[in-house]
XYZ file of C-alpha atoms in Angstrom:
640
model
C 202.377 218.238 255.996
C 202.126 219.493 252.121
C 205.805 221.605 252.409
C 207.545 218.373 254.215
C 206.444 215.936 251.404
C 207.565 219.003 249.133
C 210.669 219.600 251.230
C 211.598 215.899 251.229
C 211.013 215.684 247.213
C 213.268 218.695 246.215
C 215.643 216.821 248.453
C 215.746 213.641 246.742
C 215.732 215.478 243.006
C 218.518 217.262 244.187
C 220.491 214.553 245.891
C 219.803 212.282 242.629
C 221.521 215.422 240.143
C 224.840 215.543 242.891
C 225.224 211.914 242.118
C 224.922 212.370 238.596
C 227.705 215.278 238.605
C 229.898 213.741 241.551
C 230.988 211.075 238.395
C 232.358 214.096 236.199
C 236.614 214.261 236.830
C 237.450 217.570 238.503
C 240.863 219.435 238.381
C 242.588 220.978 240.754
C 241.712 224.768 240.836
C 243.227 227.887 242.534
C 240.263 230.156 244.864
C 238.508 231.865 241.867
C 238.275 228.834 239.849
C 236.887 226.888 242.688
C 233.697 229.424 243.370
C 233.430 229.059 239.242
C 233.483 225.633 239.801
C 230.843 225.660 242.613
C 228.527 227.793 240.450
C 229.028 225.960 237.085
C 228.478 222.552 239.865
C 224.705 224.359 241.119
C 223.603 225.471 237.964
C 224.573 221.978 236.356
C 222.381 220.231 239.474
C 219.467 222.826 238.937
C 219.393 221.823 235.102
C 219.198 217.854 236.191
C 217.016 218.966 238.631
C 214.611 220.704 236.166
C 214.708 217.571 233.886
C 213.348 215.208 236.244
C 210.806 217.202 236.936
C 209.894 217.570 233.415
C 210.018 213.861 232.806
C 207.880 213.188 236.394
C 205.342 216.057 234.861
C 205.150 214.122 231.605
C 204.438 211.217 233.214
C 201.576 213.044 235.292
C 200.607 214.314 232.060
C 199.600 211.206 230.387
C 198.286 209.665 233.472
C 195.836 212.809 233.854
C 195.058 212.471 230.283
C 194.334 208.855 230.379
C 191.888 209.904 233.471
C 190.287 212.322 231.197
C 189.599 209.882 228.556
C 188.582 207.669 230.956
C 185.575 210.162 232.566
C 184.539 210.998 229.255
C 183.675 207.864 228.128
C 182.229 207.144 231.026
C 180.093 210.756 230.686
C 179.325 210.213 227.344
C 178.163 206.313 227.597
C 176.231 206.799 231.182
C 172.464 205.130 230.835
C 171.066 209.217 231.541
C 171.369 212.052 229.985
C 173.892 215.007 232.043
C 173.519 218.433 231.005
C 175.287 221.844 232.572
C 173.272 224.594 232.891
C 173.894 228.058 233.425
C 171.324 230.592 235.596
C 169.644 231.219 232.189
C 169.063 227.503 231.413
C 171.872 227.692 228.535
C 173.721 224.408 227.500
C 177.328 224.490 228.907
C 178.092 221.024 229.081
C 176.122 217.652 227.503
C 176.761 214.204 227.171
C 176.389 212.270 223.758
C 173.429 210.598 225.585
C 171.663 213.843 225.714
C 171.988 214.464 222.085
C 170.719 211.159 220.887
C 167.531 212.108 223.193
C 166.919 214.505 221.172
C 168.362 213.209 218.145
C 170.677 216.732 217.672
C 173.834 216.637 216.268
C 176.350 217.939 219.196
C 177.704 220.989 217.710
C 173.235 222.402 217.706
C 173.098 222.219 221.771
C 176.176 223.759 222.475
C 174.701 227.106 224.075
C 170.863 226.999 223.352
C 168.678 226.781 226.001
C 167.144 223.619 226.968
C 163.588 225.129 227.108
C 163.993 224.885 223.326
C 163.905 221.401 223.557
C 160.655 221.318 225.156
C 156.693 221.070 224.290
C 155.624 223.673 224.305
C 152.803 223.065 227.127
C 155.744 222.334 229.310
C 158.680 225.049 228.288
C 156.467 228.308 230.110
C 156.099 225.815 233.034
C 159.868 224.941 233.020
C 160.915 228.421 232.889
C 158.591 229.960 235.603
C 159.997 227.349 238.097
C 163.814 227.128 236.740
C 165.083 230.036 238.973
C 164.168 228.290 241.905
C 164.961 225.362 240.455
C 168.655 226.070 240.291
C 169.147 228.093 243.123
C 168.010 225.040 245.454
C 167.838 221.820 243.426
C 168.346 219.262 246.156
C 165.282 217.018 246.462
C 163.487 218.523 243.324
C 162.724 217.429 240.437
C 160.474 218.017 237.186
C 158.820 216.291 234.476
C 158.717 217.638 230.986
C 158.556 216.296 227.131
C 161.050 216.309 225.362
C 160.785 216.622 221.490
C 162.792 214.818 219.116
C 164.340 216.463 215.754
C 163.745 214.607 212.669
C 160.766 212.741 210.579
C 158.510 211.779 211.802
C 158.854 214.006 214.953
C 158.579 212.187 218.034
C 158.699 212.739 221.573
C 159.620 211.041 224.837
C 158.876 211.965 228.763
C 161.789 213.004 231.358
C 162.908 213.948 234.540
C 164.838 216.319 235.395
C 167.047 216.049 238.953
C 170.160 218.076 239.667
C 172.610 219.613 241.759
C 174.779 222.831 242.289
C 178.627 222.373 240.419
C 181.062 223.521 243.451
C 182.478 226.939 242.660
C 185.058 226.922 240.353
C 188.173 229.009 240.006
C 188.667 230.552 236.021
C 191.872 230.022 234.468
C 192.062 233.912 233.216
C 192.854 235.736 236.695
C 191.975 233.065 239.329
C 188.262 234.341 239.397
C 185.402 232.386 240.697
C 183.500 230.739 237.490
C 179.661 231.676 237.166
C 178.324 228.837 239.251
C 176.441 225.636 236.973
C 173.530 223.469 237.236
C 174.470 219.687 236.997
C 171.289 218.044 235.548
C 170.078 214.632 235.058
C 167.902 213.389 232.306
C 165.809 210.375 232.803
C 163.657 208.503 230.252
C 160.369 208.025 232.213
C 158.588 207.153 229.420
C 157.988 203.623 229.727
C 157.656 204.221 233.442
C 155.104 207.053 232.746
C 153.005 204.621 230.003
C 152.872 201.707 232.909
C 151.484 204.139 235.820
C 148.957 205.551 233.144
C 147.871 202.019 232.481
C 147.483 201.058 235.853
C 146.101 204.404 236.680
C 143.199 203.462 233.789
C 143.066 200.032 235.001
C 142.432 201.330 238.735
C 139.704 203.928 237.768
C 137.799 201.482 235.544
C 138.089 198.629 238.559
C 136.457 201.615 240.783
C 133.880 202.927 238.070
C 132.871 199.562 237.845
C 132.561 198.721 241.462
C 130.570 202.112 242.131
C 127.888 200.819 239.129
C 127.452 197.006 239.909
C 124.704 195.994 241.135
C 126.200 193.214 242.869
C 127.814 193.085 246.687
C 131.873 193.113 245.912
C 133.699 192.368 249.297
C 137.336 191.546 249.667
C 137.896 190.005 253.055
C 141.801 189.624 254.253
C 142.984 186.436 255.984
C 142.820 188.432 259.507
C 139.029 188.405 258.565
C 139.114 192.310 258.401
C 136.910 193.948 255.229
C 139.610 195.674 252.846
C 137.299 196.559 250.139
C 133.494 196.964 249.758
C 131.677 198.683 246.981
C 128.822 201.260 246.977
C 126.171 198.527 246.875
C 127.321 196.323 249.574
C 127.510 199.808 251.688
C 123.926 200.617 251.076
C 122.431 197.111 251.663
C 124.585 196.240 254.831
C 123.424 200.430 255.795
C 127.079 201.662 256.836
C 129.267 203.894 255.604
C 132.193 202.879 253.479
C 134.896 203.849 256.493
C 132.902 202.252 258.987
C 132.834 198.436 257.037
C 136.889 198.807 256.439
C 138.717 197.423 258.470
C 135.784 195.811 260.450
C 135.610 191.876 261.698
C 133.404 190.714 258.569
C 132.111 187.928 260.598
C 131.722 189.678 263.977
C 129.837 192.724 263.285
C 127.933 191.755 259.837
C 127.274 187.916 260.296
C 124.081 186.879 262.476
C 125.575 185.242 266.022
C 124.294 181.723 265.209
C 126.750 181.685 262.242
C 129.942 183.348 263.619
C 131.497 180.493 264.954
C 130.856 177.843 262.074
C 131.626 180.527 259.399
C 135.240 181.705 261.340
C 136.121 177.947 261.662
C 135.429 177.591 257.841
C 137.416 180.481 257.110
C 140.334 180.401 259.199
C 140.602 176.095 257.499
C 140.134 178.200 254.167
C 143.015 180.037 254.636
C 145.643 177.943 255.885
C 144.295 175.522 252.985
C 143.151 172.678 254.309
C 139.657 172.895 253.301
C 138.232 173.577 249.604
C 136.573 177.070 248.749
C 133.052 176.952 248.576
C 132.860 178.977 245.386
C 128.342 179.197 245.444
C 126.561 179.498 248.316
C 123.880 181.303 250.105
C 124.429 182.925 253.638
C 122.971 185.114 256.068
C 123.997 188.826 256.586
C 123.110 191.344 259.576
C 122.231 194.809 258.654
C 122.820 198.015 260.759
C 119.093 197.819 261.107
C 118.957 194.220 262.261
C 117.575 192.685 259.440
C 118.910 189.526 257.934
C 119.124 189.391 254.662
C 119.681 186.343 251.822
C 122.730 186.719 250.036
C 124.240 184.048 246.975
C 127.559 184.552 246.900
C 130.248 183.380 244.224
C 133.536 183.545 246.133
C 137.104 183.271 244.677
C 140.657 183.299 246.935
C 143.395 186.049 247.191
C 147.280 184.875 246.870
C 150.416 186.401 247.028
C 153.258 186.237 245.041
C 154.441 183.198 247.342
C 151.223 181.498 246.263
C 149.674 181.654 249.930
C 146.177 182.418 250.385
C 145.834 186.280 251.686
C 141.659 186.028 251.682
C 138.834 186.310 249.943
C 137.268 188.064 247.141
C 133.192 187.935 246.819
C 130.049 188.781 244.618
C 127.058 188.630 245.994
C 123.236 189.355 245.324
C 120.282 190.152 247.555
C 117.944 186.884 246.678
C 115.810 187.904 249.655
C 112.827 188.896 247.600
C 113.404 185.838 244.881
C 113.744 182.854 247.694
C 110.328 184.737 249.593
C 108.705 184.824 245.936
C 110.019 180.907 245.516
C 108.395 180.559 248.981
C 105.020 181.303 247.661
C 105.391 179.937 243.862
C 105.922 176.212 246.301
C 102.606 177.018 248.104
C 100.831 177.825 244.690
C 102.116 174.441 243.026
C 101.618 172.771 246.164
C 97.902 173.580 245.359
C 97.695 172.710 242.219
C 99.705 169.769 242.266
C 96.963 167.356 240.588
C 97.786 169.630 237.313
C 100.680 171.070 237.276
C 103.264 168.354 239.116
C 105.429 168.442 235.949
C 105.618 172.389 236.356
C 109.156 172.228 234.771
C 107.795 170.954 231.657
C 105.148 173.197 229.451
C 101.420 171.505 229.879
C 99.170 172.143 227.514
C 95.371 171.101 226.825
C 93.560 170.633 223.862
C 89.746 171.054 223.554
C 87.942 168.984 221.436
C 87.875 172.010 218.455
C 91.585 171.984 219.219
C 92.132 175.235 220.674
C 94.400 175.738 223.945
C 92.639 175.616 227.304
C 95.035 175.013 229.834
C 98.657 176.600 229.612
C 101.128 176.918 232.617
C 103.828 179.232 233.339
C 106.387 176.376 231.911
C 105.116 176.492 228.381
C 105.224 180.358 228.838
C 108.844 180.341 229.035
C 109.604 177.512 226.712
C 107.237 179.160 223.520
C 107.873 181.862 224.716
C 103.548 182.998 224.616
C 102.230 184.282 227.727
C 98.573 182.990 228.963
C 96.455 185.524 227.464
C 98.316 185.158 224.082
C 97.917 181.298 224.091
C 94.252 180.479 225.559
C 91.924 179.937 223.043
C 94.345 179.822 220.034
C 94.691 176.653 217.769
C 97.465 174.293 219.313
C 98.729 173.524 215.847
C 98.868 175.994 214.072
C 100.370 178.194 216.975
C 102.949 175.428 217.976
C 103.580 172.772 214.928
C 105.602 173.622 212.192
C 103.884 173.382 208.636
C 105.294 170.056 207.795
C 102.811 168.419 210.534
C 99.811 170.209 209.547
C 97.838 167.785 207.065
C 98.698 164.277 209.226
C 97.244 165.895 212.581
C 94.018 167.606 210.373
C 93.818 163.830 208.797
C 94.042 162.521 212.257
C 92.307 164.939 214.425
C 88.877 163.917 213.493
C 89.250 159.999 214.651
C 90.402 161.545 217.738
C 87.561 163.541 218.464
C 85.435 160.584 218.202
C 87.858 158.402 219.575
C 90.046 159.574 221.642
C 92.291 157.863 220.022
C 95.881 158.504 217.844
C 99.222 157.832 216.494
C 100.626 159.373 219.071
C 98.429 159.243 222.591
C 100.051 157.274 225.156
C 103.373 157.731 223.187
C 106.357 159.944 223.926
C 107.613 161.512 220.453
C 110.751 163.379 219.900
C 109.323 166.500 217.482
C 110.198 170.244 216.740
C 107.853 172.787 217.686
C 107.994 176.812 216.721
C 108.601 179.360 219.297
C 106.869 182.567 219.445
C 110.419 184.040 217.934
C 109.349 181.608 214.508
C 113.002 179.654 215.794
C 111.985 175.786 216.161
C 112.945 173.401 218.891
C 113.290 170.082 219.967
C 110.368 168.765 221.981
C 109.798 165.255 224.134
C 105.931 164.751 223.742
C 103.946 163.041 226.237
C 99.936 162.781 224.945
C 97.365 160.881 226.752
C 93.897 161.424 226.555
C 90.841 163.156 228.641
C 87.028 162.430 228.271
C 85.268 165.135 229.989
C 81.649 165.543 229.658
C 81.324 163.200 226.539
C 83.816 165.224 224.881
C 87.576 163.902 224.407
C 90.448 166.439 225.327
C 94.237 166.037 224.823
C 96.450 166.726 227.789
C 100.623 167.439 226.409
C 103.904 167.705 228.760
C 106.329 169.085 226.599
C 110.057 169.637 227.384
C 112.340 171.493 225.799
C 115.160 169.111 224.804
C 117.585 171.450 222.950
C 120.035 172.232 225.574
C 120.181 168.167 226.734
C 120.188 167.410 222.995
C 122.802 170.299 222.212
C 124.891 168.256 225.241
C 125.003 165.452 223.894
C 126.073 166.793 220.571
C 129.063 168.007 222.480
C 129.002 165.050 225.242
C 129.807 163.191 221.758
C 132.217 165.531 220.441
C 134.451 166.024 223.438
C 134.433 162.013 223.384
C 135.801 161.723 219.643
C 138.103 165.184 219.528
C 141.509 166.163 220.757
C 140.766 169.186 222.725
C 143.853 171.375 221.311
C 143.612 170.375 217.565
C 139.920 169.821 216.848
C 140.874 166.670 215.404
C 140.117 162.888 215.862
C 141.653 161.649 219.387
C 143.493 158.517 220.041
C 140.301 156.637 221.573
C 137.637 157.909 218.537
C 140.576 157.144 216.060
C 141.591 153.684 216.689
C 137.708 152.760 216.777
C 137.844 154.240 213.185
C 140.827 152.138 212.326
C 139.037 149.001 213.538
C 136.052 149.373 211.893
C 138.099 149.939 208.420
C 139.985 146.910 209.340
C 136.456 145.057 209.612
C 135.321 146.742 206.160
C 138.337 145.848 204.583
C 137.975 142.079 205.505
C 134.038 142.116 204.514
C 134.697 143.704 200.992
C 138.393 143.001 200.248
C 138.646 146.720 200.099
C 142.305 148.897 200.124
C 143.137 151.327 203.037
C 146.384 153.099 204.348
C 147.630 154.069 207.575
C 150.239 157.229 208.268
C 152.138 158.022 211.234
C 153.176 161.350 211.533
C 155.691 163.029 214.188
C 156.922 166.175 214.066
C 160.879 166.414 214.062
C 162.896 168.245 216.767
C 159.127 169.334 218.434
C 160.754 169.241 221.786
C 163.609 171.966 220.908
C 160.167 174.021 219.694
C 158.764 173.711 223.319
C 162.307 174.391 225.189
C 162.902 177.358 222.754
C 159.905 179.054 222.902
C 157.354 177.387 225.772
C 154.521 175.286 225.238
C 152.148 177.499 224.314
C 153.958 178.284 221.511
C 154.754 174.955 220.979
C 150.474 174.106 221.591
C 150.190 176.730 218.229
C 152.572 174.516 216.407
C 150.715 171.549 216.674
C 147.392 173.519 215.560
C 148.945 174.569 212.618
C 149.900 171.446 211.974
C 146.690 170.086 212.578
C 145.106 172.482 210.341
C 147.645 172.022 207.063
C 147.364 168.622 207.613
C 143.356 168.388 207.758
C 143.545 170.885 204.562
C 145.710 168.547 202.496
C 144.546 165.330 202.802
C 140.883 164.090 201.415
C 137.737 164.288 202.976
C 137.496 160.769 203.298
C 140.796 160.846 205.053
C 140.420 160.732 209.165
C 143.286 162.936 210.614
C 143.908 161.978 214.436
C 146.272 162.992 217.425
C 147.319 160.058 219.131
C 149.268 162.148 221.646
C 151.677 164.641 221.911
C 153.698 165.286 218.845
C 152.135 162.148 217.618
C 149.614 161.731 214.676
C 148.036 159.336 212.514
C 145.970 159.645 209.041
C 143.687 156.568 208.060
C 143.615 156.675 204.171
C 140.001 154.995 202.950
C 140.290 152.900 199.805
C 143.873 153.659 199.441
C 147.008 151.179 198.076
C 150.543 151.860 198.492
C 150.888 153.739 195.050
C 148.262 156.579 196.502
C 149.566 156.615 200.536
C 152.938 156.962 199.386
C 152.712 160.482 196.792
C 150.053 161.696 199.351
C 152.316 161.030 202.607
C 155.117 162.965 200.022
C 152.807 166.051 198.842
C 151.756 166.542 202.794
C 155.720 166.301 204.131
C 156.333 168.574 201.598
C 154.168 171.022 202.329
C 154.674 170.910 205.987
C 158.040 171.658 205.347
C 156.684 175.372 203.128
C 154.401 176.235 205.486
C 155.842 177.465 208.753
C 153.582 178.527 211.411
C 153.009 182.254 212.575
C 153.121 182.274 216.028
C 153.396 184.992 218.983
C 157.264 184.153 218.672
C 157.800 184.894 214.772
C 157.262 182.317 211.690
C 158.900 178.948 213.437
C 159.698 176.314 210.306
C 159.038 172.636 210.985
C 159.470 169.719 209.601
C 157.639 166.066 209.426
C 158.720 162.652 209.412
C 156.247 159.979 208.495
C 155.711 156.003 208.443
C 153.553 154.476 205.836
C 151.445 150.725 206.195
C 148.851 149.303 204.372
C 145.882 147.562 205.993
C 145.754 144.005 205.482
C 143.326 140.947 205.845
C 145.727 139.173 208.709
C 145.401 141.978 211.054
C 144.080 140.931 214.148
C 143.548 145.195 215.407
C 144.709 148.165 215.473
C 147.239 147.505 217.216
C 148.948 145.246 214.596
C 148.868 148.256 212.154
C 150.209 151.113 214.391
C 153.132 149.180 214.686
C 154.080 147.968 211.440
C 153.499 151.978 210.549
C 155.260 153.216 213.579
C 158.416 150.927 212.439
C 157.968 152.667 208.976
C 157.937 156.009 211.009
C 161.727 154.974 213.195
C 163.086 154.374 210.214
C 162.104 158.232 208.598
C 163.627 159.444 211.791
C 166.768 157.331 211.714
C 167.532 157.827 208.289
C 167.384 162.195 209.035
C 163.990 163.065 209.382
C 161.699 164.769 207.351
C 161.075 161.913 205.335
C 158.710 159.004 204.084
C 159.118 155.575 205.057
C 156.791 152.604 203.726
C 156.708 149.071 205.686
C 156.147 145.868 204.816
C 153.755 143.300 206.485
C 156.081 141.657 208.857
C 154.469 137.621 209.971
C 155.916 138.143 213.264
C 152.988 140.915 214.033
C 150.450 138.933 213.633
C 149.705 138.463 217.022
C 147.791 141.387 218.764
C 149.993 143.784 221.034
C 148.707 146.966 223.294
C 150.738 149.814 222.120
C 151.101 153.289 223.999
C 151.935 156.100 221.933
C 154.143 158.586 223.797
C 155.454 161.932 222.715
C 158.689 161.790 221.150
C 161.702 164.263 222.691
C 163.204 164.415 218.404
């Protein structure tokens, strides 16, 4: 097939060169003169000939070349690192992205052996396995690390994957070329950094699961056991590869319960009922025995979202509900004294030493029994401060039975054991027993309910993100400064703040981002105006500053210094140093507002006008008549 294509091209170079020559004028010629002809003719057709070729082999020539250039950007710009090696693992060949791996110059690789390159923990190991290596590379590959010239010295992880060059025929005397290895070089190093984490991550999820004390179960949505830990093998009494894989609710569930608990589960996991995230249930031991397990219970989902089942802690509470069992019986029986058990009850004597102390005012003080019987009450449980009125007191009592404080609930501190005082609700009342008077206490601890309502009142007044004043807490603040200010004729100011362009901050960069933005804010802002001043967010970007005792002449340089200063203090987020901006509305208070209301707006029209007229500015705002009658007003967040 070859010699026809050949055959077929000589023809047409030589059928091209006749034409050429059949346009030259000929003479008539005698015999001799006619073979000179016919020789001069061939020769004169071989020469054409021989120049088409040339100009075809040019051609070739440049298209080869432009192939060549082609491949060898391609070699040199590929993602990996290619190297040739010889059976000695010498450098025949490299691409550029080899040599910026290890930061070498091209003209220092060019026959050194790549071993070189290597730590030294892995170059033996590379060596030892590189004959066999490149005799048979298909399917193999090794990891090794790399070292990096220059300061300081660095290092990265690859792998190395190759595959035998085809034989090659040498230019000098058309001899086979000593055969090459064609290697790649991957960066694994991020790779290798990721499956170490997770590697870390898995082994301290499994030390921790072989030391809890706890049951850990994961139970898949074909109600199978996928994971158990040590403990929930030893109290259930199986062996880890017996409980995988098992029906959870057939084989380790009492019979009663099957039924109710698959119907629960199966509704669980195609979502139509809620997870029961507490609860105590039954389990069946290998043994038989049921045991009382609280569980805390959270759901599995894939990536989709969909529940794939169910991941549970729980604790053996058999002991502690049989122990509650018996602590019932106990108070049942001494009911007539102790029906308040929660509360600590305490009795006085008439020489005021304890005589009664239950296992309530144990935990609460914090003294057992035996350290509390027979001690003074006061000086064991008052602080100082109360000292001198009870010993004033204490001896009408005696006589009396009579006090201050019997038949009274008081709100007092008492001292702990630890010396650390709490709040205490006080119930006294009085007991005459054998012509003697005794004092009977119930005393409950009320820091935690106390500490709640400390926070009950702070979640009411602040903006959960900022810390600061929230639209509710604030306009009641506003309201009663209006009232003040109508009762004493005194000054105050109102500011309306919105941060410009806040919604290109959120679509840039997300909201959390955007959520540190507004702290920052929150935080400049609380730092640079007085601490009379009541900073609130009213929502969103949205904030207002009520300025006590404050005209025009002070809200106006203040509102100024705190734009200003906004604008030189950018805030340092997870995203870089993000610069903002402030626009803001001045009003005054004044007697003819009816509320709040009245006053947002007039400052809120202030504020429009600081964004219309470019932002990052301060407006002021007249009174206006035609606001005189009360309006609801909803702030909203602004998309400027």
């Amino acid at each position: 097939m070859m010699d026809s294509e050949q055959d077929s091209r000589q023809s047409d170079l030589r059928g091209r060169a006749e034409a050429i020559l059949a346009t030259t004028v000929q003479e008539p010629a005698d015999g001799s003169q006619i073979e000179m002809r016919r020789l001069i003719h061939d020769l004169l057709a071989y020469q054409i000939e021989l120049e088409f070729q040339n100009e075809e082999l040019f051609s070739i020539q440049l298209q080869l070349k432009d192939a060549r250039d082609r491949y060898a950007r391609l070699y040199h710009q590929a993602p990996e690192g290619y190297l040739s090696l010889d059976a000695s693992g010498v450098i025949r060949q490299f691409n550029q992205t080899f040599a910026s791996m290890v930061d070498n110059e091209c003209a220092d690789l060019m026959g050194r052996s790549l071993a070189e390159f290597m730590a030294a923990a892995d170059r033996d190991i590379f060596l030892g396995r590189f004959k066999a290596f490149f005799k048979n590379p298909e399917g193999k590959s090794m990891d090794v690390t790399l070292r990096r010239r220059g300061k300081p010295a660095s290092s990265l992880i690859a792998r190395l994957t190759g595959r035998r060059e085809t034989d090659t025929v040498s230019p000098v005397g058309r001899r086979l070329a000593p055969p090459l290895l064609l290697v790649i070089v991957s960066d694994i190093s991020v790779q290798k950094a990721m499956e170490d984490a997770l590697r870390q991550e898995r082994d301290a999820s499994q030390r921790y699961l072989g030391v809890v004390g706890s049951i850990v179960i994961v139970v898949r949505q074909d109600q199978t056991v996928s994971l158990i830990n040590p403990a929930g093998c030893q109290l259930l009494g199986y062996r880890q590869e017996d409980i995988i894989g098992a029906n959870w609710f057939d084989r380790f569930l009492p019979e009663r319960l099957r039924v109710s608990a698959k119907a629960h589960f199966a509704s669980l996991i195609a979502e139509t009922t809620d997870l029961i995230k507490s609860q105590e249930s039954m389990v069946l031991t290998r043994s038989g025995e049921e045991r009382i397990i609280a569980w805390r219970n959270t759901v599995l989902r894939d990536t989709a979202g969909y529940i794939t089942g169910t991941l549970s802690s729980g604790e053996d509470v058999s002991e502690r509900r049989q122990a509650e069992i018996a602590l019932r019986e106990r108070e049942a029986i001494l009911h007539n004294i102790t029906e308040a058990a929660q509360d600590a009850i305490v009795m006085m004597e008439p020489a005021g030493r304890i005589s009664f102390w239950n296992p309530a005012a144990e935990h609460i003080f914090g003294y057992t029994r035996e350290e509390a019987l027979g001690r003074e009450l006061h000086p064991l449980l008052a602080p100082e401060r109360y000292h001198d009125a009870h010993y004033k007191a204490f001896p009408v009592f005696q006589r009396t039975g009579r006090g201050n404080a019997i038949g009274k609930t008081l709100g007092l501190q008492a001292r702990r054991k630890d010396g650390v005082e709490i709040a205490v609700a006080v119930s006294l009342s009085s007991v005459q027993i054998r012509g003697q008077w005794y004092a009977v206490g119930i005393l409950r601890d009320e820091t935690e309910r106390r500490a709640q309502e400390i926070e009950l009142r702070r979640l009411a007044t602040t903006d959960p993100l900022t810390g600061l004043a929230n639209r509710r807490y604030f306009l009641a603040q506003v309201e009663r400064e209006l009232n003040r200010l109508k009762r004493y004729s005194a000054s105050a100011a109102l500011l309306m703040l919105d941060l410009d362009h806040f919604k290109q901050i959120n679509d840039a960069y997300g909201h959390a981002i955007g959520d540190a933005v507004l702290k920052h804010f929150a935080f400049i802002a609380s730092q640079t105006l007085r601490k009379i001043d009541l900073l609130g967010r009213l929502g969103g970007e949205e904030f207002a500053a009520l300025l006590p005792d404050t005209t025009m002449t002070g809200a106006y340089p203040l509102a100024e210094r705190l734009r200003g200063i906004i604008m030189e203090s950018p805030a340092m987020t997870g995203a870089g140093s993000i610069g903002f901006s402030v626009s803001i509305g001045v009003a005054l208070l004044a007697q003819n507002d009816l509320d709040a209301d009245a006053i947002l707006i007039r400052a809120d029209r202030a504020l429009y006008r600081a964004k219309n007229r470019g932002r990052n500015r301060v407006e002021m705002e007249k009174w206006d008549d035609n606001d005189r009658t009360s309006r609801r007003r909803t702030v909203t967040t602004r998309n400027q």
